[in-house]
XYZ file of N, CA and C in Angstrom:
462
model
N 77.051 84.640 122.424
C 75.954 84.987 121.568
C 76.256 84.682 120.106
N 77.467 84.684 119.758
C 77.855 84.457 118.376
C 78.048 82.960 118.152
N 76.963 82.280 117.794
C 77.033 80.838 117.569
C 77.371 80.569 116.115
N 78.177 79.564 115.931
C 78.529 79.177 114.570
C 77.521 78.163 114.078
N 77.057 78.357 112.885
C 76.143 77.394 112.284
C 76.920 76.589 111.252
N 76.717 75.323 111.272
C 77.387 74.460 110.314
C 76.328 73.752 109.475
N 76.568 73.741 108.225
C 75.696 73.049 107.293
C 76.457 71.837 106.786
N 75.847 70.683 107.006
C 76.500 69.476 106.543
C 76.135 69.243 105.091
N 77.120 68.913 104.311
C 76.941 68.669 102.888
C 77.345 67.235 102.609
N 76.469 66.520 101.903
C 76.780 65.144 101.521
C 76.846 65.087 100.015
N 77.934 64.614 99.500
C 78.094 64.507 98.050
C 77.698 63.118 97.621
N 76.900 63.055 96.549
C 76.468 61.768 96.000
C 76.758 61.749 94.518
N 76.912 60.538 93.985
C 77.195 60.408 92.551
C 75.918 60.466 91.726
N 74.831 59.900 92.258
C 73.582 59.876 91.509
C 72.413 59.715 92.479
N 71.230 60.105 92.007
C 69.994 59.966 92.776
C 69.052 59.114 91.945
N 68.425 58.152 92.589
C 67.494 57.276 91.864
C 66.288 58.083 91.398
N 65.903 57.878 90.150
C 64.753 58.588 89.580
C 63.465 58.036 90.186
N 62.488 58.903 90.449
C 61.222 58.408 90.993
C 60.491 57.589 89.932
N 59.630 56.671 90.351
C 58.919 55.868 89.357
C 57.971 56.747 88.540
N 57.837 56.431 87.257
C 56.968 57.199 86.364
C 55.566 56.621 86.380
N 54.588 57.488 86.314
C 53.200 57.045 86.280
C 52.879 56.501 84.899
N 52.109 55.465 84.875
C 51.724 54.845 83.615
C 50.197 54.865 83.511
N 49.694 55.097 82.306
C 48.255 55.146 82.074
C 47.628 53.802 82.407
N 48.308 52.722 82.093
C 47.762 51.392 82.372
C 47.506 51.211 83.866
N 48.395 51.752 84.702
C 48.224 51.635 86.143
C 46.982 52.393 86.606
N 46.730 53.546 86.027
C 45.594 54.372 86.434
C 44.277 53.750 86.017
N 44.235 53.067 84.902
C 42.989 52.473 84.425
C 42.482 51.405 85.370
N 43.367 50.723 86.016
C 42.953 49.666 86.915
C 42.218 50.223 88.135
N 42.648 51.372 88.650
C 42.061 51.903 89.876
C 41.032 53.008 89.632
N 41.020 53.561 88.427
C 40.113 54.679 88.153
C 38.791 54.157 87.633
N 37.731 54.540 88.292
C 36.399 54.203 87.831
C 35.663 55.511 87.625
N 35.130 55.721 86.440
C 34.481 56.984 86.133
C 33.232 57.162 86.980
N 33.157 58.315 87.601
C 32.015 58.654 88.440
C 30.965 59.359 87.591
N 29.889 59.737 88.215
C 28.782 60.419 87.550
C 29.280 61.675 86.840
N 28.751 61.943 85.680
C 29.153 63.116 84.909
C 28.391 64.333 85.436
N 29.070 65.149 86.246
C 28.418 66.283 86.886
C 28.065 67.386 85.905
N 28.853 67.548 84.867
C 28.555 68.590 83.890
C 27.228 68.319 83.200
N 26.964 67.057 82.889
C 25.704 66.703 82.237
C 24.522 67.053 83.137
N 24.638 66.772 84.429
C 23.575 67.108 85.366
C 23.402 68.613 85.513
N 24.510 69.334 85.522
C 24.461 70.793 85.640
C 23.771 71.408 84.429
N 24.111 70.941 83.253
C 23.537 71.512 82.036
C 22.062 71.174 81.861
N 21.605 70.084 82.471
C 20.206 69.709 82.316
C 19.293 70.429 83.312
N 19.871 71.142 84.285
C 19.051 71.847 85.268
C 18.348 73.039 84.646
N 17.162 73.296 85.134
C 16.394 74.468 84.718
C 16.813 75.650 85.580
N 16.797 76.884 85.023
C 17.143 78.052 85.844
C 16.123 78.249 86.961
N 16.626 78.682 88.097
C 15.736 78.947 89.227
C 14.962 80.234 88.967
N 13.729 80.263 89.465
C 12.944 81.489 89.367
C 13.469 82.480 90.396
N 13.882 83.646 89.919
C 14.389 84.690 90.808
C 13.232 85.618 91.140
N 12.983 85.870 92.426
C 11.915 86.820 92.779
C 12.167 88.180 92.114
N 11.081 88.858 91.757
C 11.194 90.127 91.031
C 12.028 91.166 91.759
N 11.985 91.164 93.086
C 12.687 92.180 93.861
C 14.110 91.836 94.229
N 14.579 90.650 93.880
C 15.940 90.231 94.197
C 16.868 90.561 93.029
N 18.178 90.679 93.303
C 19.119 90.898 92.191
C 18.942 89.809 91.136
N 18.788 90.238 89.913
C 18.511 89.323 88.817
C 17.036 89.268 88.474
N 16.186 89.731 89.399
C 14.748 89.759 89.153
C 14.373 90.937 88.269
N 13.225 90.849 87.629
C 12.810 91.863 86.650
C 12.681 93.256 87.265
N 12.005 93.369 88.404
C 11.805 94.691 89.015
C 13.122 95.282 89.486
N 13.926 94.467 90.147
C 15.224 94.942 90.651
C 16.094 95.448 89.497
N 16.192 94.670 88.439
C 17.031 95.066 87.298
C 16.472 96.307 86.595
N 15.142 96.447 86.565
C 14.535 97.645 85.967
C 14.875 98.884 86.799
N 14.933 98.729 88.127
C 15.316 99.851 88.991
C 16.764 100.236 88.728
N 17.648 99.250 88.614
C 19.059 99.531 88.326
C 19.187 100.253 86.986
N 18.433 99.806 85.986
C 18.463 100.483 84.679
C 17.987 101.932 84.794
N 16.952 102.159 85.617
C 16.453 103.527 85.811
C 17.518 104.384 86.493
N 18.230 103.820 87.458
C 19.285 104.565 88.144
C 20.448 104.886 87.193
N 20.679 104.016 86.236
C 21.758 104.246 85.269
C 21.401 105.337 84.260
N 20.135 105.757 84.257
C 19.713 106.858 83.374
C 19.862 108.222 84.041
N 20.246 108.249 85.323
C 20.407 109.511 86.049
C 21.894 109.844 86.097
N 22.243 111.005 85.590
C 23.651 111.406 85.526
C 23.952 112.532 86.499
N 25.152 112.469 87.047
C 25.639 113.553 87.891
C 25.871 114.744 86.964
N 25.365 115.949 87.307
C 25.507 117.086 86.391
C 26.956 117.571 86.225
N 27.815 117.275 87.182
C 29.200 117.743 87.094
C 30.142 116.700 86.512
N 29.743 115.440 86.572
C 30.588 114.346 86.105
C 29.787 113.573 85.061
N 30.326 113.315 83.888
C 29.545 112.665 82.828
C 29.409 111.142 83.024
N 28.996 110.729 84.208
C 28.833 109.312 84.529
C 27.528 109.166 85.301
N 26.809 108.067 85.063
C 25.549 107.858 85.786
C 25.825 107.577 87.259
N 24.815 107.820 88.102
C 25.011 107.748 89.551
C 25.255 106.317 90.034
N 24.773 105.325 89.292
C 25.000 103.937 89.699
C 26.467 103.550 89.494
N 26.997 103.815 88.306
C 28.405 103.493 88.020
C 29.349 104.387 88.806
N 28.880 105.564 89.191
C 29.695 106.467 89.993
C 29.847 105.952 91.426
N 29.003 105.002 91.811
C 29.094 104.397 93.143
C 28.300 105.146 94.189
N 27.335 105.958 93.757
C 26.528 106.713 94.710
C 25.379 105.889 95.280
N 25.046 104.779 94.639
C 23.973 103.913 95.113
C 24.599 102.815 95.977
N 24.238 102.800 97.240
C 24.791 101.821 98.174
C 23.951 100.555 98.265
N 22.616 100.685 98.116
C 21.760 99.517 98.280
C 20.412 99.762 97.621
N 19.821 98.697 97.101
C 18.471 98.732 96.549
C 17.725 97.538 97.128
N 16.604 97.804 97.761
C 15.759 96.742 98.320
C 14.361 96.899 97.744
N 13.760 95.763 97.378
C 12.402 95.771 96.849
C 11.613 94.683 97.560
N 10.464 95.047 98.121
C 9.613 94.058 98.775
C 8.700 93.419 97.744
N 8.038 92.323 98.154
C 7.091 91.657 97.256
C 5.911 92.555 96.930
N 5.613 93.488 97.831
C 4.488 94.408 97.610
C 4.860 95.574 96.691
N 6.111 95.636 96.243
C 6.523 96.694 95.333
C 7.043 97.935 96.012
N 7.423 97.849 97.267
C 8.007 98.993 97.984
C 9.517 98.961 97.745
N 10.049 100.001 97.116
C 11.478 100.071 96.806
C 12.164 101.087 97.711
N 13.286 100.684 98.301
C 14.071 101.567 99.147
C 15.478 101.634 98.551
N 15.904 102.838 98.214
C 17.234 103.058 97.655
C 18.060 103.822 98.682
N 19.203 103.262 99.038
C 20.126 103.940 99.939
C 21.250 104.490 99.083
N 21.465 105.793 99.191
C 22.457 106.439 98.333
C 23.203 107.528 99.088
N 24.239 108.023 98.462
C 24.990 109.147 98.989
C 25.263 110.098 97.837
N 25.974 111.148 98.111
C 26.423 112.083 97.082
C 27.932 112.216 97.220
N 28.570 112.785 96.224
C 30.030 112.892 96.275
C 30.501 113.729 97.449
N 29.692 114.697 97.852
C 30.019 115.545 98.994
C 28.726 116.132 99.555
N 28.660 116.410 100.846
C 27.447 117.031 101.394
C 27.153 118.404 100.790
N 28.172 119.048 100.246
C 28.007 120.386 99.648
C 27.718 120.315 98.163
N 27.351 119.128 97.685
C 27.050 118.930 96.267
C 25.886 119.834 95.870
N 25.979 120.514 94.720
C 24.908 121.433 94.313
C 23.553 120.750 94.085
N 23.552 119.423 93.863
C 22.280 118.737 93.636
C 21.810 117.985 94.883
N 22.349 118.338 96.046
C 22.008 117.636 97.290
C 20.509 117.688 97.580
N 19.860 118.753 97.182
C 18.428 118.869 97.440
C 17.587 118.221 96.349
N 18.055 118.233 95.113
C 17.230 117.736 94.013
C 17.497 116.285 93.625
N 18.702 115.779 93.806
C 19.042 114.430 93.348
C 18.209 113.340 94.026
N 18.055 113.338 95.354
C 17.217 112.290 95.968
C 15.780 112.304 95.440
N 15.230 113.477 95.190
C 13.881 113.575 94.637
C 13.804 112.999 93.239
N 14.823 113.254 92.421
C 14.852 112.700 91.064
C 14.962 111.178 91.108
N 15.784 110.664 92.016
C 15.915 109.211 92.162
C 14.581 108.605 92.570
N 13.894 109.247 93.519
C 12.598 108.745 93.977
C 11.580 108.727 92.841
N 11.555 109.782 92.026
C 10.618 109.833 90.902
C 10.917 108.764 89.861
N 12.198 108.610 89.512
C 12.576 107.628 88.489
C 12.306 106.198 88.958
N 12.646 105.901 90.210
C 12.423 104.547 90.730
C 10.926 104.291 90.873
N 10.173 105.287 91.305
C 8.728 105.140 91.438
C 8.018 104.923 90.117
N 8.641 105.327 89.017
C 8.047 105.158 87.692
C 8.323 103.784 87.090
N 9.136 102.983 87.747
C 9.452 101.645 87.237
C 8.230 100.750 87.404
N 7.830 100.024 86.339
C 6.692 99.103 86.472
C 6.957 98.063 87.560
N 5.978 97.869 88.429
C 6.123 96.920 89.531
C 6.466 97.587 90.847
N 6.835 98.874 90.799
C 7.149 99.615 92.022
C 5.929 100.450 92.382
N 5.389 100.180 93.564
C 4.225 100.937 94.019
C 4.609 102.173 94.801
N 5.700 102.078 95.559
C 6.145 103.194 96.383
C 7.666 103.178 96.413
N 8.267 104.336 96.231
C 9.732 104.444 96.257
C 10.150 105.361 97.397
N 11.240 104.981 98.042
C 11.776 105.760 99.153
C 13.287 105.856 98.966
N 13.844 107.025 99.236
C 15.285 107.238 99.103
C 15.851 107.640 100.462
N 16.858 106.913 100.887
C 17.581 107.251 102.113
C 18.930 107.825 101.712
N 19.149 109.087 102.040
C 20.421 109.742 101.751
C 21.316 109.605 102.972
N 22.466 108.969 102.801
C 23.380 108.735 103.917
C 24.749 109.346 103.606
N 25.490 109.611 104.659
C 26.846 110.181 104.493
C 27.907 109.251 105.066
N 27.469 108.146 105.651
C 28.414 107.197 106.225
C 28.123 105.822 105.659
N 29.008 105.200 104.968
C 30.385 105.625 104.711
C 30.418 106.704 103.638
N 31.384 107.591 103.748
C 31.470 108.653 102.741
C 31.882 108.089 101.389
N 31.428 108.759 100.345
C 31.775 108.340 98.993
C 33.245 108.624 98.731
N 33.878 107.741 97.983
C 35.228 108.012 97.503
C 35.351 107.383 96.117
N 36.326 107.819 95.328
C 36.450 107.330 93.947
C 36.623 105.818 93.828
N 37.015 105.132 94.882
C 37.176 103.680 94.823
C 35.835 102.973 94.627
N 34.734 103.656 94.878
C 33.409 103.061 94.736
C 32.925 103.058 93.282
N 33.639 103.713 92.397
C 33.232 103.778 90.991
C 33.450 102.432 90.299
N 32.606 102.158 89.320
C 32.771 100.950 88.518
C 33.934 101.160 87.545
N 34.401 100.070 86.968
C 35.484 100.166 85.983
C 35.046 100.976 84.767
N 33.763 100.871 84.403
C 33.246 101.648 83.268
C 33.346 103.146 83.550
N 33.010 103.530 84.776
C 33.089 104.951 85.146
C 34.533 105.439 85.140
N 35.422 104.616 85.651
C 36.833 104.999 85.666
C 37.383 105.129 84.251
N 36.962 104.236 83.387
C 37.398 104.303 81.987
C 36.868 105.578 81.335
N 35.604 105.900 81.599
C 34.988 107.110 81.031
C 35.709 108.371 81.489
N 36.181 108.362 82.743
C 36.849 109.538 83.294
C 38.368 109.509 83.104
N 38.867 108.485 82.410
C 40.302 108.389 82.141
C 41.112 108.039 83.368
N 40.511 107.307 84.300
C 41.209 106.953 85.535
C 41.755 105.516 85.501
N 41.613 104.823 84.390
C 42.140 103.443 84.275
C 43.383 103.433 83.432
């Protein structure tokens, strides 16, 4: 079981240097292709639907959610990571999926109602619905960097 390993060593006086690249050599074979940056910069921005991320209604809903603060923690519920999903249909129906820090949270009964009222008040939203879920459970890893900085966790 005890096999001997041998490493062969070869001693040399010198090693030939690899050939150096020359700019003249590259010019012969390099042909400039289309300038992609110029084409990229000349493109017009795509129209984002109002209910998609980046759209006016969606971003207004996110701003409204950032105005709602957890009463025990001085951070808004969006940066706190309590909002799991926001969906907006073309007809203006908004569905917010959210959780709370714990099922025994003192605002468990009032927070979803406040979210529904605030989202329903956003221009372009005809009907707002809030789904309160407990799976996956909230944990501090869901907080944004801004929230962690505010709470001294960074």
